JSON list of C-alpha atoms in Angstrom, two decimals:
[
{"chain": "A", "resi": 1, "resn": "UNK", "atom": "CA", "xyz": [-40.33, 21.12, -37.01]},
{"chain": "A", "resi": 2, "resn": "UNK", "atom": "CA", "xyz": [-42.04, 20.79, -40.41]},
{"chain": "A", "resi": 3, "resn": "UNK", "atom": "CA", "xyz": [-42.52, 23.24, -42.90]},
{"chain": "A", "resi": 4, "resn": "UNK", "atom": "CA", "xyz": [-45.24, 25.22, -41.06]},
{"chain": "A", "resi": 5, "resn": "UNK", "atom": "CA", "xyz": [-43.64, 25.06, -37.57]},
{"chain": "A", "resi": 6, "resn": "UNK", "atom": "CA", "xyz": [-45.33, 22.35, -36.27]},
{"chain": "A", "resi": 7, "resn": "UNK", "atom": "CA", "xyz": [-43.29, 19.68, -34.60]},
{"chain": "A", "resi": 8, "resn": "UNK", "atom": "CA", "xyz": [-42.33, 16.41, -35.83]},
{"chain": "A", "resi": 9, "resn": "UNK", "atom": "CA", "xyz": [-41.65, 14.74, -33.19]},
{"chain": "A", "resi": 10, "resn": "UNK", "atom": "CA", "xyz": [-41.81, 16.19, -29.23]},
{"chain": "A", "resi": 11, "resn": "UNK", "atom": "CA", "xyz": [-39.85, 18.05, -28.86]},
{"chain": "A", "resi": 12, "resn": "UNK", "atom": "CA", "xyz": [-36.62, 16.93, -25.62]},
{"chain": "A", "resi": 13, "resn": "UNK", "atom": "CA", "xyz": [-33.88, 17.72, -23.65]},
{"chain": "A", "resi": 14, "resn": "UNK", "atom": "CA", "xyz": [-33.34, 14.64, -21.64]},
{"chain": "A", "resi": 15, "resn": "UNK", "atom": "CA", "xyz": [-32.60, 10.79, -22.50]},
{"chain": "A", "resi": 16, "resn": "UNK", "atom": "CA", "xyz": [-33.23, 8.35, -20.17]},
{"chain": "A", "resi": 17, "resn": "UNK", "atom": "CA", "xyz": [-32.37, 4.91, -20.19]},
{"chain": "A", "resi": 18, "resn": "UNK", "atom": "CA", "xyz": [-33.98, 2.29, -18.58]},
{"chain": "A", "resi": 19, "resn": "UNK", "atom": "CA", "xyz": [-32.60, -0.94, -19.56]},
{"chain": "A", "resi": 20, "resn": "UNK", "atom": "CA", "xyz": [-34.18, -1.65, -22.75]},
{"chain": "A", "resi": 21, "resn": "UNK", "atom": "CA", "xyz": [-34.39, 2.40, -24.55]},
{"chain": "A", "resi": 22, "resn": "UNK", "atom": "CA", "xyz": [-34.27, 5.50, -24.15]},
{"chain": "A", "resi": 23, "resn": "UNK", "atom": "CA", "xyz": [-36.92, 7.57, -22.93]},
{"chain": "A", "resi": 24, "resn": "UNK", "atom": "CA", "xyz": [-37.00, 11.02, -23.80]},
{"chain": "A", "resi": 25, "resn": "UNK", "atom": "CA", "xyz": [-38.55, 14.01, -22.31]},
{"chain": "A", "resi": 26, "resn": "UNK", "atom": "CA", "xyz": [-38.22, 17.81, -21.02]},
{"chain": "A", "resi": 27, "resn": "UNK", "atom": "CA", "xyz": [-37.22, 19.16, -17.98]},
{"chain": "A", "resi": 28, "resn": "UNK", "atom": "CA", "xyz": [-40.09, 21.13, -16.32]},
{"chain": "A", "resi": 29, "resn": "UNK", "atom": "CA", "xyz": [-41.04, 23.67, -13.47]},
{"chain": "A", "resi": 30, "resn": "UNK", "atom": "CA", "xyz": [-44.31, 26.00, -12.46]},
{"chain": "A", "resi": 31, "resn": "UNK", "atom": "CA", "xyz": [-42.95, 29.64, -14.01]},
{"chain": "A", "resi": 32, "resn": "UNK", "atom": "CA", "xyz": [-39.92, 27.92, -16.13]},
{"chain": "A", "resi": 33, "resn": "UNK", "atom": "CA", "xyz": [-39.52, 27.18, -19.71]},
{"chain": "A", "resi": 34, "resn": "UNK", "atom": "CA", "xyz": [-37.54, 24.11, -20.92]},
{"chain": "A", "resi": 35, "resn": "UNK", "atom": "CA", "xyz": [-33.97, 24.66, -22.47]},
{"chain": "A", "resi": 36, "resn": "UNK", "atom": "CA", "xyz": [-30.75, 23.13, -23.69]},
{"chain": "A", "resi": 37, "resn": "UNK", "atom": "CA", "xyz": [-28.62, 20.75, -21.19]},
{"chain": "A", "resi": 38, "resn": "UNK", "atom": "CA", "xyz": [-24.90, 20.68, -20.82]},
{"chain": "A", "resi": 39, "resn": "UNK", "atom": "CA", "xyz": [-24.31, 18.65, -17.96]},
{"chain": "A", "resi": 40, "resn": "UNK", "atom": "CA", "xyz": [-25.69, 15.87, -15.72]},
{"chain": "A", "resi": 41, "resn": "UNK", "atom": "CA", "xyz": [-24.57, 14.81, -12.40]},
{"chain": "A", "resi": 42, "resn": "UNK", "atom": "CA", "xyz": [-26.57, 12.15, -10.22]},
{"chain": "A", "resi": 43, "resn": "UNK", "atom": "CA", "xyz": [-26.07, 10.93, -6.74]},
{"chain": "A", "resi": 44, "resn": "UNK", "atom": "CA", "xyz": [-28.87, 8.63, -7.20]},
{"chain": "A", "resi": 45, "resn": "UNK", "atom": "CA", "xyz": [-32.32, 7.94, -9.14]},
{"chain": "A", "resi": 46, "resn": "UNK", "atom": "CA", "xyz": [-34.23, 10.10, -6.97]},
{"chain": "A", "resi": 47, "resn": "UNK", "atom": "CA", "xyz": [-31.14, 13.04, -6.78]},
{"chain": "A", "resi": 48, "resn": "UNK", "atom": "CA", "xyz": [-30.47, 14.44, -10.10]},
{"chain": "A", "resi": 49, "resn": "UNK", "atom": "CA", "xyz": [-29.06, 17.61, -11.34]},
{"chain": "A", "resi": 50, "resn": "UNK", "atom": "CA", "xyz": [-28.74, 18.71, -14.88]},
{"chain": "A", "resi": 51, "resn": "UNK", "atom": "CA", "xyz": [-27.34, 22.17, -15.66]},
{"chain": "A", "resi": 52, "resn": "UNK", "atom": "CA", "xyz": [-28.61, 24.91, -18.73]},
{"chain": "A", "resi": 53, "resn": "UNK", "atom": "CA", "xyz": [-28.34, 28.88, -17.69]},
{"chain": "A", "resi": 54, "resn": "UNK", "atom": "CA", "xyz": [-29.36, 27.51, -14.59]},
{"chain": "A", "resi": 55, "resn": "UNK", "atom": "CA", "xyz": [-29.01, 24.33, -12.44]},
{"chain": "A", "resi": 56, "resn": "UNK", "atom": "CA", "xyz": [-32.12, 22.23, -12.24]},
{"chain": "A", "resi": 57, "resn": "UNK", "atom": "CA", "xyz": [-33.15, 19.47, -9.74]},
{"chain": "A", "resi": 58, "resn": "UNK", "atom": "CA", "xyz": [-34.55, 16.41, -9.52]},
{"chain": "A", "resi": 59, "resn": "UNK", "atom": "CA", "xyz": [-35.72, 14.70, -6.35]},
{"chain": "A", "resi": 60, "resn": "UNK", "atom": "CA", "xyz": [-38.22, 11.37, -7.15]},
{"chain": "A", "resi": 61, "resn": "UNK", "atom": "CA", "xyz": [-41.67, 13.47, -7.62]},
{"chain": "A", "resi": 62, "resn": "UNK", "atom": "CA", "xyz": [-40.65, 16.62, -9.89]},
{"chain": "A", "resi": 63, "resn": "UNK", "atom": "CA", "xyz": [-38.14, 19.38, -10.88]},
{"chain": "A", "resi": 64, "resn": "UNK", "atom": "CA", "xyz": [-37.23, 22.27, -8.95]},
{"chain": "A", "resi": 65, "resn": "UNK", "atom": "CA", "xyz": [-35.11, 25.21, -11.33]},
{"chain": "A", "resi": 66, "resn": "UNK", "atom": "CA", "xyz": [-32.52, 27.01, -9.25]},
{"chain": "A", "resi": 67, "resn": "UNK", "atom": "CA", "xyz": [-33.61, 30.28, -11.01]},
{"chain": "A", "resi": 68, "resn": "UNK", "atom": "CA", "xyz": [-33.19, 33.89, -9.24]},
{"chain": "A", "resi": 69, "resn": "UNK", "atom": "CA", "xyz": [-36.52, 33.83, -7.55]},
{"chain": "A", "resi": 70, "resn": "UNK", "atom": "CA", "xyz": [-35.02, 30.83, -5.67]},
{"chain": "A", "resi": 71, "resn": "UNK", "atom": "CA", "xyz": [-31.30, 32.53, -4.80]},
{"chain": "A", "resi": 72, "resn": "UNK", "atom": "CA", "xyz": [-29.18, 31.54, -7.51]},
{"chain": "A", "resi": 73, "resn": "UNK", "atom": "CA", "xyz": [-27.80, 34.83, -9.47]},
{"chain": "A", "resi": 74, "resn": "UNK", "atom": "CA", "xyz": [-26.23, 34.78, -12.67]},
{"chain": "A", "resi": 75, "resn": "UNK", "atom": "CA", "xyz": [-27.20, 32.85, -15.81]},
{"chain": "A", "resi": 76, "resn": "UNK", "atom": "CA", "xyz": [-24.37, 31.53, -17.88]},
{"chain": "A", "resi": 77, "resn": "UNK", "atom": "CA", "xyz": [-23.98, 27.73, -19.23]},
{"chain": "A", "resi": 78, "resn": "UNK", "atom": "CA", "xyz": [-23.18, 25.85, -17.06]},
{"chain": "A", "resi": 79, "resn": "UNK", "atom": "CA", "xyz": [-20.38, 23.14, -17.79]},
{"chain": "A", "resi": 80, "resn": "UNK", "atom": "CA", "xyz": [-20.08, 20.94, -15.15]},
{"chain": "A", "resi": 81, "resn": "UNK", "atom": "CA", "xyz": [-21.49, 19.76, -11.40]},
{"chain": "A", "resi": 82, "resn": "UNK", "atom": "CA", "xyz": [-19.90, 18.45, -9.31]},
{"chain": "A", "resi": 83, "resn": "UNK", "atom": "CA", "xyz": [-20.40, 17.70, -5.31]},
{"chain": "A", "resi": 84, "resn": "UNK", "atom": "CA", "xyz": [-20.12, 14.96, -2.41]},
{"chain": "A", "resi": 85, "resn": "UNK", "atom": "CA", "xyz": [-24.36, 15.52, -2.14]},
{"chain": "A", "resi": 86, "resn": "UNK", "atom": "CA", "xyz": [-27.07, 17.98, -2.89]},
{"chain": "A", "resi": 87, "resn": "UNK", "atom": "CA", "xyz": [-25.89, 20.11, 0.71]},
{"chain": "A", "resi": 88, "resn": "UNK", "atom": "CA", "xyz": [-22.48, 20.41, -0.84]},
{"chain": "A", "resi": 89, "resn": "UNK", "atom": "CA", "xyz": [-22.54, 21.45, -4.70]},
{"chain": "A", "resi": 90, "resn": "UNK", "atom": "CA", "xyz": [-20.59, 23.11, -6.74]},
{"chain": "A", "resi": 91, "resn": "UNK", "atom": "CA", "xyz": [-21.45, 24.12, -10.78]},
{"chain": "A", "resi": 92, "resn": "UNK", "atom": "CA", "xyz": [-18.80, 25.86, -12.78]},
{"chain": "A", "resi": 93, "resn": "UNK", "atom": "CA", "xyz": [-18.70, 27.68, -16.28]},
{"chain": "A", "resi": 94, "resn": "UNK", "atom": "CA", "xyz": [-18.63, 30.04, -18.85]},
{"chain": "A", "resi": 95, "resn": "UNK", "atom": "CA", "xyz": [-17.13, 33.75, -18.13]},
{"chain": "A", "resi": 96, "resn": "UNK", "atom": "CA", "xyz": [-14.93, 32.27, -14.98]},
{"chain": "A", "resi": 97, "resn": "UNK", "atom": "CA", "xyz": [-18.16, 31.19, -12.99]},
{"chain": "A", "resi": 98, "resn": "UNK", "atom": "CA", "xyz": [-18.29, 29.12, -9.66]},
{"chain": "A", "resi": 99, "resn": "UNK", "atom": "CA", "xyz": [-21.24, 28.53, -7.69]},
{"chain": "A", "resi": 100, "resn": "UNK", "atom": "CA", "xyz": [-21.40, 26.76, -4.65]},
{"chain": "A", "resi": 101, "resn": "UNK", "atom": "CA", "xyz": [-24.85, 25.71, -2.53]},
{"chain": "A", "resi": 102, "resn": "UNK", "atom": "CA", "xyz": [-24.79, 24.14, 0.57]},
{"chain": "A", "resi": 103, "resn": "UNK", "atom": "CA", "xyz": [-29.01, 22.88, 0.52]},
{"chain": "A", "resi": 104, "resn": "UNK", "atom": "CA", "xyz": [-30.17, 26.23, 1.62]},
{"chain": "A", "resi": 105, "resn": "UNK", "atom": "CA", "xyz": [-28.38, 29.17, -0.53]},
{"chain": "A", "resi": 106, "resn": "UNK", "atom": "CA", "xyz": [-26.25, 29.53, -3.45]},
{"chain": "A", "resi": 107, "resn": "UNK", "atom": "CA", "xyz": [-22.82, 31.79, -3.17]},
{"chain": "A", "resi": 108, "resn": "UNK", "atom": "CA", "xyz": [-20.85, 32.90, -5.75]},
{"chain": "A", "resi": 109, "resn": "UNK", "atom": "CA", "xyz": [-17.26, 31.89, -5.61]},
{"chain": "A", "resi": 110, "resn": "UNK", "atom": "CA", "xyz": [-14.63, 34.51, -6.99]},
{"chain": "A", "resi": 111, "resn": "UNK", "atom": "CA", "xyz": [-12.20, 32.94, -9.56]},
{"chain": "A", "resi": 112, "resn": "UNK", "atom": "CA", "xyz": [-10.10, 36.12, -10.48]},
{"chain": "A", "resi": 113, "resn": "UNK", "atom": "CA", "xyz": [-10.60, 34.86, -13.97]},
{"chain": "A", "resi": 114, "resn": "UNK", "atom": "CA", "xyz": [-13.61, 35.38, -16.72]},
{"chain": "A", "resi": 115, "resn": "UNK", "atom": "CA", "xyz": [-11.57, 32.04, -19.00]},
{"chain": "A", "resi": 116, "resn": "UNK", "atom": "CA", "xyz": [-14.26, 29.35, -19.01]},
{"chain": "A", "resi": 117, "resn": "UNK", "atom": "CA", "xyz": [-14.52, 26.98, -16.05]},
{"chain": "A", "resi": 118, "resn": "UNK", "atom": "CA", "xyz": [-14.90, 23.94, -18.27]},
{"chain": "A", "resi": 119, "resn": "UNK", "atom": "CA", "xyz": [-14.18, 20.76, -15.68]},
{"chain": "A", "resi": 120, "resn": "UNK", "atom": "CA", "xyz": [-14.92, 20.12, -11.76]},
{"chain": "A", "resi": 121, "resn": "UNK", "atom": "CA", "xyz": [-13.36, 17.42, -9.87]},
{"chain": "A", "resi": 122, "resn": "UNK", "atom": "CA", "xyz": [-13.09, 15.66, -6.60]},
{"chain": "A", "resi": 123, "resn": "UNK", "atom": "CA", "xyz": [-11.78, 12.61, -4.75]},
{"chain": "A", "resi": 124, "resn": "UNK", "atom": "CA", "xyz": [-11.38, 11.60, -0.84]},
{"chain": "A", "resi": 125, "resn": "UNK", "atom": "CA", "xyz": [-7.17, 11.56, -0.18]},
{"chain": "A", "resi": 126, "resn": "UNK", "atom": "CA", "xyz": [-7.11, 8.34, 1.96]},
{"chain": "A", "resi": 127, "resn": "UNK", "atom": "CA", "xyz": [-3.72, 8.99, 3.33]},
{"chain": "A", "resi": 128, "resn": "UNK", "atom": "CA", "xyz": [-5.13, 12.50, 4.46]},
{"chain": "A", "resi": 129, "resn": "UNK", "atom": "CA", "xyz": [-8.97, 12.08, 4.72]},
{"chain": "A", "resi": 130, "resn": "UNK", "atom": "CA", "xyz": [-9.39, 15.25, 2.98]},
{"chain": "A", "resi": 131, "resn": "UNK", "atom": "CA", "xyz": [-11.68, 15.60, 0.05]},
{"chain": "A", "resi": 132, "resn": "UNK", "atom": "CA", "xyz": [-9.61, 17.27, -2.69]},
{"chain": "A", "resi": 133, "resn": "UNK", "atom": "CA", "xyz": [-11.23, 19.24, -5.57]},
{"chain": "A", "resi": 134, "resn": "UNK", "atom": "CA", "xyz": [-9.85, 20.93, -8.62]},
{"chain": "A", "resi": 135, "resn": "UNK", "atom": "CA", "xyz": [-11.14, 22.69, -11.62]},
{"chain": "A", "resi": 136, "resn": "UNK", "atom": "CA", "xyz": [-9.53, 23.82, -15.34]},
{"chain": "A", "resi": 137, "resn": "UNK", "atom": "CA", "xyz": [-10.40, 26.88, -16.90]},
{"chain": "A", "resi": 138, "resn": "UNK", "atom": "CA", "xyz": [-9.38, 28.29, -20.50]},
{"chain": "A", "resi": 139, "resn": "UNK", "atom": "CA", "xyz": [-11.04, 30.13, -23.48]},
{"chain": "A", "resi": 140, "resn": "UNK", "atom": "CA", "xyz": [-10.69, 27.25, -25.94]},
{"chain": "A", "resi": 141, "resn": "UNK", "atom": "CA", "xyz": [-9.95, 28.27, -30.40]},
{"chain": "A", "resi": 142, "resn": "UNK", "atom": "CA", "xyz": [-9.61, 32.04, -28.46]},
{"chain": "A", "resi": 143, "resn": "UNK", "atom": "CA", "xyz": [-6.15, 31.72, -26.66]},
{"chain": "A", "resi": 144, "resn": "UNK", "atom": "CA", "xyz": [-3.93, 29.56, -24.77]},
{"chain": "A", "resi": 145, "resn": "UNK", "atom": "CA", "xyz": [-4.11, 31.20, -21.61]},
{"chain": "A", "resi": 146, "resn": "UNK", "atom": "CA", "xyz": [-5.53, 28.55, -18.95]},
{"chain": "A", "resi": 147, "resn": "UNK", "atom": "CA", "xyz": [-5.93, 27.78, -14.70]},
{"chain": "A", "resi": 148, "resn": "UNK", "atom": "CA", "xyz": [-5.77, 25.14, -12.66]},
{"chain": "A", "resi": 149, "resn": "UNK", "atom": "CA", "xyz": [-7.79, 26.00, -9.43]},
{"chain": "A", "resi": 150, "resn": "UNK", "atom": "CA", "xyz": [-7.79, 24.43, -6.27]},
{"chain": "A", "resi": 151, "resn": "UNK", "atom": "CA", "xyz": [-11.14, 24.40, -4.29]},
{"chain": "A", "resi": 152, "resn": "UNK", "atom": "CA", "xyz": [-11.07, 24.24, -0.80]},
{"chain": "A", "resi": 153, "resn": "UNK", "atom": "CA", "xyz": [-14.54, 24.85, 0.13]},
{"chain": "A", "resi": 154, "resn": "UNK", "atom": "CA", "xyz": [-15.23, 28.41, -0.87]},
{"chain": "A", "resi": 155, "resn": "UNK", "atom": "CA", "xyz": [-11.47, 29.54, -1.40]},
{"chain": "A", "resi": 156, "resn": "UNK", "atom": "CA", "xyz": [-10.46, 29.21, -4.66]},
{"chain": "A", "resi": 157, "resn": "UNK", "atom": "CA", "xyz": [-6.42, 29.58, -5.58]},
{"chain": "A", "resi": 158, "resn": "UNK", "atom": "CA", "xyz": [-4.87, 29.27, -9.28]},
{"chain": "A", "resi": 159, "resn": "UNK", "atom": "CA", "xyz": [-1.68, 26.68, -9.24]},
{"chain": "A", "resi": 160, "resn": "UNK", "atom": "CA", "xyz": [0.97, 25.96, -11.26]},
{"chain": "A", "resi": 161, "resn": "UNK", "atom": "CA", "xyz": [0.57, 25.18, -15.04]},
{"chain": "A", "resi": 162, "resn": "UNK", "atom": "CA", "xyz": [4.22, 24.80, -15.72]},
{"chain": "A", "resi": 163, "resn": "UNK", "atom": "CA", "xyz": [4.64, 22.81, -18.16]},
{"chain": "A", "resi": 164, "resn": "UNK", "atom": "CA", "xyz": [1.68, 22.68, -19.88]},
{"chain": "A", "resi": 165, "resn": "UNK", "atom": "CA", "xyz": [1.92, 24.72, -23.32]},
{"chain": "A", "resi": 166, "resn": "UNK", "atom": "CA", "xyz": [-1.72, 24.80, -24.94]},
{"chain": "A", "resi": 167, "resn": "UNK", "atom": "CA", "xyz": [-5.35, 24.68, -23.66]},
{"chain": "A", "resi": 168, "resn": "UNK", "atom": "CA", "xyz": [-6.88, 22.45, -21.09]},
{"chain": "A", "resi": 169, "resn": "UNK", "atom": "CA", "xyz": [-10.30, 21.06, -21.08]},
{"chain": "A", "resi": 170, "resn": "UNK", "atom": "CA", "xyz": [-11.23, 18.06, -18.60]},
{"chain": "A", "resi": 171, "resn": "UNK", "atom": "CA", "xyz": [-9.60, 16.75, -15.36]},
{"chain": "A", "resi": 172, "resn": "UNK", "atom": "CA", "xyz": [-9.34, 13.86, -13.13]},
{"chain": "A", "resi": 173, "resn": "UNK", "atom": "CA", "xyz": [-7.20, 12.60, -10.25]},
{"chain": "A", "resi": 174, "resn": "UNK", "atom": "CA", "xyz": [-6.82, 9.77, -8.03]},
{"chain": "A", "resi": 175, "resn": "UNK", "atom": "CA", "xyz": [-6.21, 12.18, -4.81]},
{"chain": "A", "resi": 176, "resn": "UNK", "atom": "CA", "xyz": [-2.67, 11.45, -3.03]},
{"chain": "A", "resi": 177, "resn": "UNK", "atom": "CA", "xyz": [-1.64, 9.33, -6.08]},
{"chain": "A", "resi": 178, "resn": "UNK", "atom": "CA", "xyz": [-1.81, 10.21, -9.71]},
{"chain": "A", "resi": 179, "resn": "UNK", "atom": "CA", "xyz": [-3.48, 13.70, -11.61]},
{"chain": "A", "resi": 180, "resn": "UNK", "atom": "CA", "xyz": [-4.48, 13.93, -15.08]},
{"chain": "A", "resi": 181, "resn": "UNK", "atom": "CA", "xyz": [-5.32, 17.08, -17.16]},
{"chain": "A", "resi": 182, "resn": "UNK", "atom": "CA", "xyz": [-6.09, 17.19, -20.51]},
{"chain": "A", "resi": 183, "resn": "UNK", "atom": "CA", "xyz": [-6.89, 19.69, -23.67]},
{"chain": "A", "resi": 184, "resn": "UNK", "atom": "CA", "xyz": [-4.06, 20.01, -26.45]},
{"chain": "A", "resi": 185, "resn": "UNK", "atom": "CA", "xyz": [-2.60, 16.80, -24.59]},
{"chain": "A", "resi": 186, "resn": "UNK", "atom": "CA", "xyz": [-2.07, 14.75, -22.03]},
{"chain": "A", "resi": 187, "resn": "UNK", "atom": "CA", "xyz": [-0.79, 15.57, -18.50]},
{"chain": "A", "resi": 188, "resn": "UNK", "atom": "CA", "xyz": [-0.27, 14.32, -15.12]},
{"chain": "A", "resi": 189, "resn": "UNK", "atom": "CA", "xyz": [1.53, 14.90, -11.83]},
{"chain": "A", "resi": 190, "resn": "UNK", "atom": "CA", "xyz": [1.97, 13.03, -8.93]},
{"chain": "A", "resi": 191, "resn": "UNK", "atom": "CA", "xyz": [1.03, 16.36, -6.61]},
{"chain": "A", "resi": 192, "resn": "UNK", "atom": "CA", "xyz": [-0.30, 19.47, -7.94]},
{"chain": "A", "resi": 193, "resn": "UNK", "atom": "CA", "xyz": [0.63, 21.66, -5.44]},
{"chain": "A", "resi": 194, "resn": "UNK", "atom": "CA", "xyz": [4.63, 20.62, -5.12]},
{"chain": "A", "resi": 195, "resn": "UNK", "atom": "CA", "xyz": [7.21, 22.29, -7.31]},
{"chain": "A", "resi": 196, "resn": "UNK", "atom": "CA", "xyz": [7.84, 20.72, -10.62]},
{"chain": "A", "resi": 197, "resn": "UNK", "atom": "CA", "xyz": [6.30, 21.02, -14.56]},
{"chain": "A", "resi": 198, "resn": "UNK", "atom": "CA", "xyz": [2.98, 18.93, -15.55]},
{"chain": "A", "resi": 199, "resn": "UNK", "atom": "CA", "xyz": [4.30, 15.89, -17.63]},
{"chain": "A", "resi": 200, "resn": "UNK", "atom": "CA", "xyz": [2.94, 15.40, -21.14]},
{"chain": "A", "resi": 201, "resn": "UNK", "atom": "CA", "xyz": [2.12, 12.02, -22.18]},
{"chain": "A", "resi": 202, "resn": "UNK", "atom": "CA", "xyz": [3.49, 11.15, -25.58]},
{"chain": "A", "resi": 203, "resn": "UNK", "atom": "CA", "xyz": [1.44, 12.12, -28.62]},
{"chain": "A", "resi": 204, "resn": "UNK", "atom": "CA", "xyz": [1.67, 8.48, -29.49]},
{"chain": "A", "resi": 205, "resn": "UNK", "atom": "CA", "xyz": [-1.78, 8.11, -27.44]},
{"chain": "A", "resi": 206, "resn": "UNK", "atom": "CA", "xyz": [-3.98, 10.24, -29.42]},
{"chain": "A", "resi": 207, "resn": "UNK", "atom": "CA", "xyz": [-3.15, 13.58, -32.00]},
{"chain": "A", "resi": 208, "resn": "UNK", "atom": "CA", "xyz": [-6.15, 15.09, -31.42]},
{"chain": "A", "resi": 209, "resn": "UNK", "atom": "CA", "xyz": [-7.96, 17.45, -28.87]},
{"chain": "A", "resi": 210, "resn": "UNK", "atom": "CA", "xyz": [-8.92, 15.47, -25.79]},
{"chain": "A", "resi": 211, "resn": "UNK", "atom": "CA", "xyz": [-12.05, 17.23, -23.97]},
{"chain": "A", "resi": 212, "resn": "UNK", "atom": "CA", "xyz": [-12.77, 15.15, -20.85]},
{"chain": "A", "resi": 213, "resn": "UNK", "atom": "CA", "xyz": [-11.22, 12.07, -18.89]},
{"chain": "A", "resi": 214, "resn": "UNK", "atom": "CA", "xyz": [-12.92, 10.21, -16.31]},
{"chain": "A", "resi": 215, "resn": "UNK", "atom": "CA", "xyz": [-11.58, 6.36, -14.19]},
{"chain": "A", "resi": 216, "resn": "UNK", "atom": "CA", "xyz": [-12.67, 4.25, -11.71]},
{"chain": "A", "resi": 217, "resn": "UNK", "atom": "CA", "xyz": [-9.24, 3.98, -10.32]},
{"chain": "A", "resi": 218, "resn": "UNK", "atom": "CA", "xyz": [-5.75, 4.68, -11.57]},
{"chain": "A", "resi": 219, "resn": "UNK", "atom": "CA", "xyz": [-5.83, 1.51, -13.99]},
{"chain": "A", "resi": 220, "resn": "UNK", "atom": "CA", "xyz": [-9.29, 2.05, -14.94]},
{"chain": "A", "resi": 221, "resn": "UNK", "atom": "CA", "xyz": [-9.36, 5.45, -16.93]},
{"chain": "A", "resi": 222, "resn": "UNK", "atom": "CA", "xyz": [-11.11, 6.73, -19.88]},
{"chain": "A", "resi": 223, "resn": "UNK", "atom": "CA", "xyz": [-10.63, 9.73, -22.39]},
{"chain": "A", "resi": 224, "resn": "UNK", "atom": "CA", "xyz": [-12.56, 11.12, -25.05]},
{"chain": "A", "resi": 225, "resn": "UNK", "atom": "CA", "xyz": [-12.33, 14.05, -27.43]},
{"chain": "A", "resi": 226, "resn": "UNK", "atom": "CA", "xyz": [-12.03, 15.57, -30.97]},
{"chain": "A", "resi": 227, "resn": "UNK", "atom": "CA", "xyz": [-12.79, 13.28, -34.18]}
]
């Protein structure tokens, strides 16, 4: 905004590219105002959700905000969505918070926990043909207390962190083969939910805060963080 409060330039909290720039414009919905974005998960062009204080929608022809008036309780920031399709959705964040909506109603998931649910994952096991899905949770600069949970659709259980000293921020798995968590380093296990510490990953990678990591496949992996 200038000087006398005028804006500048319109004012945005999307960017959208399509294949030549960015467009950039605001969420919007009949009885909503427009807010800051944390997160953006698509399952297609015409299937979009983006998450502020509440989880918003996109379906081809306009937005639809998951506000109270339309079943979803609680405002906090939301972190990160994740699902296998718009019937089957799950958002996660600040003060321990786990929604879940199956295309009809939200429900609140109990976490035991008020840490911050930063990261949401999930992958199809082949040798099991169950869809696995995990989540971290810490109170990152506060302390180093942390969870790993296990989602398995609404039941959510804490697992082992052994071996993992310091926060955690992102995670990502290959399900049945490999699982990564990061935060204050780098960890993996073959299978979260046998006996046995995390493994770090030498410091030698990176010295610095790691916040999310994200593949293709186990040789195809990418992680990004502080500096």
């Amino acid at each position: 905004k200038d000087s006398l409060g005028n804006w500048v330039n319109p004012p945005y909290n999307v960017a959208k590219w399509n294949g030549q720039g960015w467009e950039l414009f605001t969420t919007s919905d009949i009885g909503y105002g427009y807010g800051e974005l944390y997160c953006v998960f698509a399952f297609g062009p015409n299937d979009i959700w983006v998450g502020s204080s509440i989880p918003e929608h996109w379906d081809g022809q306009r937005w639809k905000f998951h506000g109270s008036t339309r079943g979803y309780q609680g405002g906090f920031r939301i972190r990160k969505i994740w699902g296998t399709s718009s019937r089957d959705l799950y958002v996660v964040g600040d003060g321990g918070n786990i929604r879940y909506f199956n295309g009809v109603s939200w429900r609140r998931l109990e976490s035991g926990t008020d840490l911050d649910v930063y990261d949401i994952y999930g992958d199809k096991n082949l040798k099991t043909g169950e869809t696995e899905i995990y989540a971290v949770a810490a109170k990152q600069y506060v302390t180093f207390d942390k969870i790993i949970f296990r989602i398995d659709g609404i039941k959510v259980t804490a697992i082992s962190i052994e071996g993992i000293p310091y926060n955690i921020h992102g995670i990502w798995f290959k399900a049945g083969v490999e699982y990564y968590v990061v935060g204050s380093g780098m960890y993996h296990k073959r299978n979260p939910m046998q006996p046995g510490p995390w493994k770090g990953i030498p410091a030698s990678v990176t010295q610095y805060g790691i916040y999310k990591i994200k593949g293709n496949n186990i040789n195809d992996i990418f992680a990004c963080g502080s500096f």
